Coordinates of C-alpha atoms in Angstrom, one line a residue:
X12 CA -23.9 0.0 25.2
X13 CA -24.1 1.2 21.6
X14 CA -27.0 1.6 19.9
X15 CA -26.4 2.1 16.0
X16 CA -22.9 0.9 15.0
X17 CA -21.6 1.1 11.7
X18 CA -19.0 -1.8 10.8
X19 CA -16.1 -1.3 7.6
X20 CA -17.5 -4.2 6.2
X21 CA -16.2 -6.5 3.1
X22 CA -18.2 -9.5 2.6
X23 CA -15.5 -11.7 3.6
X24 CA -14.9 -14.1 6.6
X25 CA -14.4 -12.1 9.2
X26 CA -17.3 -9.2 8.4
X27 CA -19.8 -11.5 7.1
X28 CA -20.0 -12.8 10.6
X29 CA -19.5 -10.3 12.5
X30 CA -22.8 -8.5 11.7
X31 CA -25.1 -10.9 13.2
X32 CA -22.7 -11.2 15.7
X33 CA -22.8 -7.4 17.1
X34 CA -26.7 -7.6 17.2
X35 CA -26.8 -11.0 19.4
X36 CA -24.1 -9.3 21.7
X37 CA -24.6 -5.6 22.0
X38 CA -28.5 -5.7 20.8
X39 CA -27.4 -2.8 18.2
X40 CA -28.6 -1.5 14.8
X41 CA -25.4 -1.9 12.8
X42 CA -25.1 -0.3 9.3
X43 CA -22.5 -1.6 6.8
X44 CA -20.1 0.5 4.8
X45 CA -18.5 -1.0 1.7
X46 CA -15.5 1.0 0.7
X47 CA -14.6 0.7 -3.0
X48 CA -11.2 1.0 -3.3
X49 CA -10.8 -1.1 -6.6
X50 CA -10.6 -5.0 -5.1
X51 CA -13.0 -6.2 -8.2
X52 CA -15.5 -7.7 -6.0
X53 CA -19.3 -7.9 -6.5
X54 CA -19.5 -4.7 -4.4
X55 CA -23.6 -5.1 -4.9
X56 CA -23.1 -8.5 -3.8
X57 CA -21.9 -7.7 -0.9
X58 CA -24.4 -5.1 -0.3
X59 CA -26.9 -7.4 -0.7
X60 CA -25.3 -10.6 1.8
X61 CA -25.0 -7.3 4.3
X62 CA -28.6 -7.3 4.3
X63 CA -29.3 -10.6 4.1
X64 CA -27.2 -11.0 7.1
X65 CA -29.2 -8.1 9.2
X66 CA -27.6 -4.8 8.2
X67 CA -30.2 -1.9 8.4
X68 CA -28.4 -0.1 5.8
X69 CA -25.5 -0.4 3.7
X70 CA -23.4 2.2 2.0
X71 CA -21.4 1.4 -0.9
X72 CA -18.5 4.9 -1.3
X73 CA -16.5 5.1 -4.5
X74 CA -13.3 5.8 -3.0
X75 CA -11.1 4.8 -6.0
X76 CA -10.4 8.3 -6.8
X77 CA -9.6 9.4 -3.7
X78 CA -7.7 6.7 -3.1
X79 CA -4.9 7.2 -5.2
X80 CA -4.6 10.9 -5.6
X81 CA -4.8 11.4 -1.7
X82 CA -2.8 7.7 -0.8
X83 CA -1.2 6.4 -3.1
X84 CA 0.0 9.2 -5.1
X85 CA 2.1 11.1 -1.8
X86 CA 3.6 7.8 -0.7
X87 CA 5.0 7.3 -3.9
X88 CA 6.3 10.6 -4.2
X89 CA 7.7 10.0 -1.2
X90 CA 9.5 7.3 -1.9
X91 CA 8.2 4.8 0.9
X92 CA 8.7 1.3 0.8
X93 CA 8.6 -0.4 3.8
X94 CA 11.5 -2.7 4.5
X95 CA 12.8 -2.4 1.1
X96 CA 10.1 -4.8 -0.3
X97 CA 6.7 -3.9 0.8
X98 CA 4.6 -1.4 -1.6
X99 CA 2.2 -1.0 1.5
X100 CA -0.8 -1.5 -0.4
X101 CA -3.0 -2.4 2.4
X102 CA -1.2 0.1 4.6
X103 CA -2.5 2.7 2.2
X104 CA -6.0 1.6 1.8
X105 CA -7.0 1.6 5.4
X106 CA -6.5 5.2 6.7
X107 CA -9.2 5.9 3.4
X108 CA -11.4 3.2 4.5
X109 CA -11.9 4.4 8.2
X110 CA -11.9 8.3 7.0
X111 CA -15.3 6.9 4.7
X112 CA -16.6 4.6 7.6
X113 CA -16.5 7.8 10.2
X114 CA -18.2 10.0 8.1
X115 CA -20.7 7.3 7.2
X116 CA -20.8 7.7 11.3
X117 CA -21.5 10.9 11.3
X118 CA -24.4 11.0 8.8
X119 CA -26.6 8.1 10.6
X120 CA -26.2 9.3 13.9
X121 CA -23.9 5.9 14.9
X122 CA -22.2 6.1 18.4
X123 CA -19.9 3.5 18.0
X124 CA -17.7 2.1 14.7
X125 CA -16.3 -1.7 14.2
X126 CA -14.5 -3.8 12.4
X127 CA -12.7 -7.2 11.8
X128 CA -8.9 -7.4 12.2
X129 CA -8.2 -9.5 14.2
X130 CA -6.0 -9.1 17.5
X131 CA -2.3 -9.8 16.3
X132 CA -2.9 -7.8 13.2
X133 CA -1.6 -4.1 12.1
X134 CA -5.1 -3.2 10.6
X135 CA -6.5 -2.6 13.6
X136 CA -3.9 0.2 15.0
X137 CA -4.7 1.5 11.5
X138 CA -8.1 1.7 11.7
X139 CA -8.2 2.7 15.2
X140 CA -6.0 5.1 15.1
X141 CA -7.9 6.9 12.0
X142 CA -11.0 7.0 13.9
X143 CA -9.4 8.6 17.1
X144 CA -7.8 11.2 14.7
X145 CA -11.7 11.9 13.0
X146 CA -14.2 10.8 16.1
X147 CA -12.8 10.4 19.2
X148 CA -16.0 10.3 20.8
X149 CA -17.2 7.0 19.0
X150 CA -17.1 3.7 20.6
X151 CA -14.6 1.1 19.0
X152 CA -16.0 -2.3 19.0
X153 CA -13.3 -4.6 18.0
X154 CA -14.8 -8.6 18.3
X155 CA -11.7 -10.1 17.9
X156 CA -10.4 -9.3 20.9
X157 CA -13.8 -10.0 22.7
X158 CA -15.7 -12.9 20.8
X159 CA -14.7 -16.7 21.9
X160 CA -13.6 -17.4 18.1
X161 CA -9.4 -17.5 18.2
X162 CA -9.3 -19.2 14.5
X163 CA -10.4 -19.0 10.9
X164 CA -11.5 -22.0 11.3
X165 CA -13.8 -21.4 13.8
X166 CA -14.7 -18.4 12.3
X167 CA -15.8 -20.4 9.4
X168 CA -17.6 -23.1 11.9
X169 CA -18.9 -19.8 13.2
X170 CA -20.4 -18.7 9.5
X171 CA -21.7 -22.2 9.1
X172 CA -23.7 -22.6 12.2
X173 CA -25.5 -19.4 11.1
X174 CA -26.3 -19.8 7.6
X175 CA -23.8 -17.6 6.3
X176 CA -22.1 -18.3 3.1
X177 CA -18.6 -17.8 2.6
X178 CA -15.8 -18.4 -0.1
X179 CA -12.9 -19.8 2.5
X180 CA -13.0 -23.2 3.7
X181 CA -10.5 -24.9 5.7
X182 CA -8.6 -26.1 2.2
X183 CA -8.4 -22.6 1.4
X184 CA -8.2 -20.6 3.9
X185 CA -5.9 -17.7 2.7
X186 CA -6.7 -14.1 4.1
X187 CA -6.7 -11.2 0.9
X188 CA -6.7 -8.1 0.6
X189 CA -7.3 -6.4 -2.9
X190 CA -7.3 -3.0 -4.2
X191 CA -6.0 -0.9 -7.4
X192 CA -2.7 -0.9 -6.1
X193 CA -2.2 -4.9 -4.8
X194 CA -3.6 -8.0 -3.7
X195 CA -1.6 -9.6 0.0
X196 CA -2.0 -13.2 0.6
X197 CA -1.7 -14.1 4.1
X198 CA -2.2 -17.8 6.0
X199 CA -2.5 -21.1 4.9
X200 CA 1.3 -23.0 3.8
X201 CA 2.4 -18.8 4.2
X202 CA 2.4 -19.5 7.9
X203 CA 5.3 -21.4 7.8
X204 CA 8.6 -19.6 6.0
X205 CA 10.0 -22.7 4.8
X206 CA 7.2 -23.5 2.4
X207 CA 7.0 -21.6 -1.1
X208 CA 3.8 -20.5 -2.2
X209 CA 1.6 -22.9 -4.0
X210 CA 1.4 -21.3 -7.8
X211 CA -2.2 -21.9 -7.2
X212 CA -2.3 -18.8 -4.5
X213 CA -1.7 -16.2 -7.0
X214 CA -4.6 -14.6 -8.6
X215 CA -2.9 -11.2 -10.5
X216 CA 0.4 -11.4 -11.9
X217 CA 0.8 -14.8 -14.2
X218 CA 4.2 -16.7 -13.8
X219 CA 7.2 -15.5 -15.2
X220 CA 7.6 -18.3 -17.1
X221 CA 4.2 -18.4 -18.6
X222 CA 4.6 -14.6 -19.6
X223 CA 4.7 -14.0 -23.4
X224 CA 8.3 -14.2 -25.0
X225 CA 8.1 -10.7 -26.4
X226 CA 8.8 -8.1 -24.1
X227 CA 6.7 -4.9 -23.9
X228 CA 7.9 -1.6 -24.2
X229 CA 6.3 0.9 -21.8
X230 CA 6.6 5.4 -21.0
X231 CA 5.7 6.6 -17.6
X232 CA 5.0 10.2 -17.3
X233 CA 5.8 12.3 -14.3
X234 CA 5.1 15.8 -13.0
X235 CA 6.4 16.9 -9.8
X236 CA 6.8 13.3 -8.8
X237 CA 3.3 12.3 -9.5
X238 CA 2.5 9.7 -12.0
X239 CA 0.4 11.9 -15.4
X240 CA 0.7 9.7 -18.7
X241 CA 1.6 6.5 -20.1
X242 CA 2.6 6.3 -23.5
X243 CA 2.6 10.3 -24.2
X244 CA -1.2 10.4 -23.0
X245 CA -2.2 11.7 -20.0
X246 CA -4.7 9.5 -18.2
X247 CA -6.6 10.4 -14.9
X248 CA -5.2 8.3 -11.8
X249 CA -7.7 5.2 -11.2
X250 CA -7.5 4.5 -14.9
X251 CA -3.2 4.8 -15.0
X252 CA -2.5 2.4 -12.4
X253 CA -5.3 -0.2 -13.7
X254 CA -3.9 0.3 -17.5
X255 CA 0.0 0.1 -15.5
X256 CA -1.8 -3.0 -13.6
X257 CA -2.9 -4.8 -16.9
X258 CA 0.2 -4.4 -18.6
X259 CA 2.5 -5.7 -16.1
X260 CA 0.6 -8.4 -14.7
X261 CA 0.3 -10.1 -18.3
X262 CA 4.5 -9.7 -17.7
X263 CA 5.0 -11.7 -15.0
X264 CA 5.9 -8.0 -12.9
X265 CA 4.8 -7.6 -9.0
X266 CA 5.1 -11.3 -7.3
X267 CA 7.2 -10.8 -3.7
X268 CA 7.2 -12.9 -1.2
X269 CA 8.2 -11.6 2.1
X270 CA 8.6 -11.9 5.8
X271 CA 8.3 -8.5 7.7
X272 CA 7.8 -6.8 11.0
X273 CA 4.6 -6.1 12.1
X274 CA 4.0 -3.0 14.1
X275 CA 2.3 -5.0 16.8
X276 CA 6.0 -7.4 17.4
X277 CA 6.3 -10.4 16.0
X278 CA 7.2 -11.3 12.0
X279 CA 4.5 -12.1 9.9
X280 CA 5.1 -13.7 6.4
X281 CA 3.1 -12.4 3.4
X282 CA 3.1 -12.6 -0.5
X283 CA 1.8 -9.7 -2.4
X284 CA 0.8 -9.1 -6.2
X285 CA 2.2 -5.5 -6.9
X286 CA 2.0 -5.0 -11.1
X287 CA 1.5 -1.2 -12.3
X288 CA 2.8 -0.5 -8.6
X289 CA 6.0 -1.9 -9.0
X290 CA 6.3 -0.1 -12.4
X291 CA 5.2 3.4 -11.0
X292 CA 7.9 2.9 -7.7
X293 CA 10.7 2.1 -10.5
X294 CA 10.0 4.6 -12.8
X295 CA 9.8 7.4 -10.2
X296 CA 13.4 6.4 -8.2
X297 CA 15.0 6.4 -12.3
X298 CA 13.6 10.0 -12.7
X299 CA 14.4 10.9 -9.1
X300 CA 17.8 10.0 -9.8
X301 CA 18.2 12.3 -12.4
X302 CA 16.4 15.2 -11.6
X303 CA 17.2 15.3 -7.7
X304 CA 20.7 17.2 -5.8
X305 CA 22.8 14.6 -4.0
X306 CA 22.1 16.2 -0.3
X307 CA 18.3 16.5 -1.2
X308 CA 18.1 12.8 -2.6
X309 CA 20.0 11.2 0.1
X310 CA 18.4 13.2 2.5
X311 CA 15.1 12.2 0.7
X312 CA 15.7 8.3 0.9
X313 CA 15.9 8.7 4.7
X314 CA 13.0 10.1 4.9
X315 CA 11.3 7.7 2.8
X316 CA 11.6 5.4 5.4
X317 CA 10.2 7.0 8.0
X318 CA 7.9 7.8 5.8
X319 CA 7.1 4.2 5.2
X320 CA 7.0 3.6 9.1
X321 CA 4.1 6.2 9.5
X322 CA 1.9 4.8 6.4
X323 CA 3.0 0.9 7.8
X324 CA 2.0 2.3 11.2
X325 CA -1.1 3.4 10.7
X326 CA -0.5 7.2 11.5
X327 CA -1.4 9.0 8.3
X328 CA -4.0 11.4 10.1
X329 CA -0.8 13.1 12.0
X330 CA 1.3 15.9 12.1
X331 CA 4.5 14.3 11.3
X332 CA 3.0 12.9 8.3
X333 CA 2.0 16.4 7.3
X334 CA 4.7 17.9 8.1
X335 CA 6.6 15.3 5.6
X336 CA 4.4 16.0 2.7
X337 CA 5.4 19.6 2.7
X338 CA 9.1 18.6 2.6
X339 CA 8.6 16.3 -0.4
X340 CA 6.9 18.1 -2.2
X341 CA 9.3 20.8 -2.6
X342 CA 11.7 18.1 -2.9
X343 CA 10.0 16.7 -6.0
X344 CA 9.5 19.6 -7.5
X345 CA 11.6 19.6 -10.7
X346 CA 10.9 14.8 -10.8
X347 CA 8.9 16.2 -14.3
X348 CA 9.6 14.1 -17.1
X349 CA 9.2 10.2 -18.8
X350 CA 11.0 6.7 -18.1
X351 CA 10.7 3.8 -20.4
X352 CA 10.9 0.6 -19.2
X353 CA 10.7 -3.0 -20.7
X354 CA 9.1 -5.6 -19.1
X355 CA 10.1 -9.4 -19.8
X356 CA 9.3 -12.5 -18.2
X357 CA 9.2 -10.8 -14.3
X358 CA 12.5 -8.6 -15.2
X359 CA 11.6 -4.5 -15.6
X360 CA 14.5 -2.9 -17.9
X361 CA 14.9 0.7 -17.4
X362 CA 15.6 2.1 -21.2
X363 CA 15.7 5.8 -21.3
X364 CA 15.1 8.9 -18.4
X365 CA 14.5 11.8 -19.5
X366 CA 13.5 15.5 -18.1
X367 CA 13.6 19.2 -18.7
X368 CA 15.0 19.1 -15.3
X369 CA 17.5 17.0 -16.0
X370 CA 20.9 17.7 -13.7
X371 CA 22.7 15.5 -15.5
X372 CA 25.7 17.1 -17.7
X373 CA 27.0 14.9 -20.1
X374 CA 30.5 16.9 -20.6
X375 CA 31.1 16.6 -17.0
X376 CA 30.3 13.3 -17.1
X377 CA 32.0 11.5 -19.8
X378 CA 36.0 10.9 -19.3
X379 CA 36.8 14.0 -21.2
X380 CA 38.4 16.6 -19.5
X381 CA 37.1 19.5 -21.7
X382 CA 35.5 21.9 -19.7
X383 CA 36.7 20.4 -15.9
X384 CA 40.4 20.8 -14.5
X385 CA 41.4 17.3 -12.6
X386 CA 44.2 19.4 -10.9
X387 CA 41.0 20.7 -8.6
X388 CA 40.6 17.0 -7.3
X389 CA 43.6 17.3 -5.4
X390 CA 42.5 19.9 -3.1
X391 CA 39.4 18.3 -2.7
X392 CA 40.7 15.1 -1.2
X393 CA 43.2 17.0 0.6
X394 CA 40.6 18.5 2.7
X395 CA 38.7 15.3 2.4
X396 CA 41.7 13.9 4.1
X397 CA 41.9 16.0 7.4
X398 CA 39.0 14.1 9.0
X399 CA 41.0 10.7 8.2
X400 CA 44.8 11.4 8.9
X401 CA 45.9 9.9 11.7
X402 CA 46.9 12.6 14.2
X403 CA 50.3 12.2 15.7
X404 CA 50.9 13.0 19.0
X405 CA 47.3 13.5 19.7

């Protein structure tokens, strides 16, 4: 039975109770470990309902920083979008989370680590997984796949029988997830595919319609596929994606809604606010384009999603994740230069590309012959050909 057990804890639903839970069940000290990856929450707030709720301790790590250079910054590089629509902004987040919660672990002598994702979900194979990568020999307490509670709403029955307070009530009962790079809405009228969101659900990126009329004009900066200015001025990475963040939320830029596979087998439905992110992801596949071989960049957006399985999956503390780093960043190395884009009522416009790396050849390209001998093509489809004749005889 553990003894000190330190829980990834948010202040939400699930955590809030979950605290005095593990101390009527498993009689433990538990310690709380509040990991700051940009959601724009009370963070001291939460600190203090940890306590209030019988935490021993809480520790509140800035992992902003870390979080995009280490996270966000390689899975952009590499191209990774899961299913063609997800930014994996909660994918991301979580490997940095656990990695903080294990060495918080570490320093108070806890034998065991918990959280609160529930039983159907992918976070818990992503948290999991991170702490058998790091810690191995710590328990995993996960109460939603022991505790009696099978609902939100009787984890919010739950919450009320103990005093607890809590933002979601059975009107509002969405599940979130923020950070710098997104905020997912999950539950409520999401549950079933045939409704569409109430407008109400949003909480980043205003409506398209209610954007302003005058577009906005904006350059992204790159160096070796990783995201260095906006504007001409280079700006460290928390405070490039919240600028990015601003600018394209006030747009109307980031709303999807989507239904998607979850690693555990069945389809879940989310909707996810994605602003600088989605003007980062299309800025980086316009200077791809130009900088990058055709072999490399095809081989490249294969990759990618793999890529995207591994992050989606849970399995960033692994080899093959490694081992695909190493590849893009060699493939990335000449994605150096800007992209302006416009953004307008939801729309992103790409207006210029430019690089010092640039592989693309105006003479070649333009329908002037100077410089190029169209008599070569003939070979070229000749031998083309020989996979494609019919063989006679054969």
């Amino acid at each position: 039975m553990a003894k000190k057990v330190v829980l990834a804890y948010s202040g939400g639903l699930d955590t809030s109770i979950i605290i005095p839970w593990l101390k009527e069940n498993y009689h433990c000290e538990v310690v709380a470990m509040v990991g700051d990856v940009g959601q724009s929450e009370d963070l001291k707030a939460a600190e203090k309902k940890a306590f209030a709720t019988g935490a021993s301790a809480c520790f509140v790590e800035d992992l902003k920083t870390e979080f995009v250079r280490d996270y966000i910054w390689p899975t952009l590089r590499s191209g990774a979008i899961y299913e063609h629509r997800y930014l994996l902004g909660t994918s991301m987040a979580r490997p940095v989370l656990a990695k903080a919660q294990v060495e918080v672990a570490k320093r108070v002598g806890a034998d065991a680590l918990a959280h609160g994702c529930t039983g159907k979900g992918n976070d818990q194979v992503r948290f999991e997984l991170t702490y058998k990568a790091l810690a191995p020999e710590l328990e995993v307490i996960a109460p939603w796949r022991e505790w009696d509670i099978n609902s939100r709403e009787q984890a919010i029955d739950y919450a009320h029988a103990h005093n607890i307070p809590i933002e979601q009530t059975t009107k509002s009962i969405y599940s979130r997830d923020r950070n710098l790079w997104h905020i997912s809405h999950e539950g409520g009228v999401l549950e079933d595919p045939a409704n569409a969101p109430d407008e109400a659900m949003w909480q980043w990126v205003t409506a398209p319609e209610r954007a302003p009329d005058k577009p906005a004009e904006v350059e992204i900066g790159f160096e070796q596929g990783v995201p260095v200015s906006v504007d001409g001025a280079r700006i460290e990475p928390v405070a490039l994606v919240d600028r990015l963040n601003e600018l394209a939320a006030a747009h109307g830029v980031g709303r999807v809604d989507i239904v998607e596979n979850r690693l555990v087998g069945m389809k879940s439905r989310g909707a996810y606010e994605t602003p600088g992110g989605t003007l980062l992801v299309r800025a980086h596949q316009e200077l791809e384009s130009l900088c990058v071989d055709r072999e490399t960049l095809h081989l490249s957006q294969q990759l990618a999603v793999r890529y995207a399985e591994i992050v989606y999956y849970g399995m960033w503390f692994t080899p093959l994740r490694e081992a695909l780093d190493g590849f893009f960043e060699q493939a990335q190395s000449t994605v150096t230069g800007t992209v302006r884009l416009r953004l307008s009522k939801g729309n992103v416009t790409v207006l210029s590309r430019q690089s010092p790396y640039s592989l693309y050849h105006t003479a070649l390209a333009s329908f002037s012959m100077v410089g190029y001998n169209p008599k070569d093509a003939a070979g070229f489809i000749n031998l083309l050909a020989l996979s494609v004749i019919p063989r006679r005889g054969e």
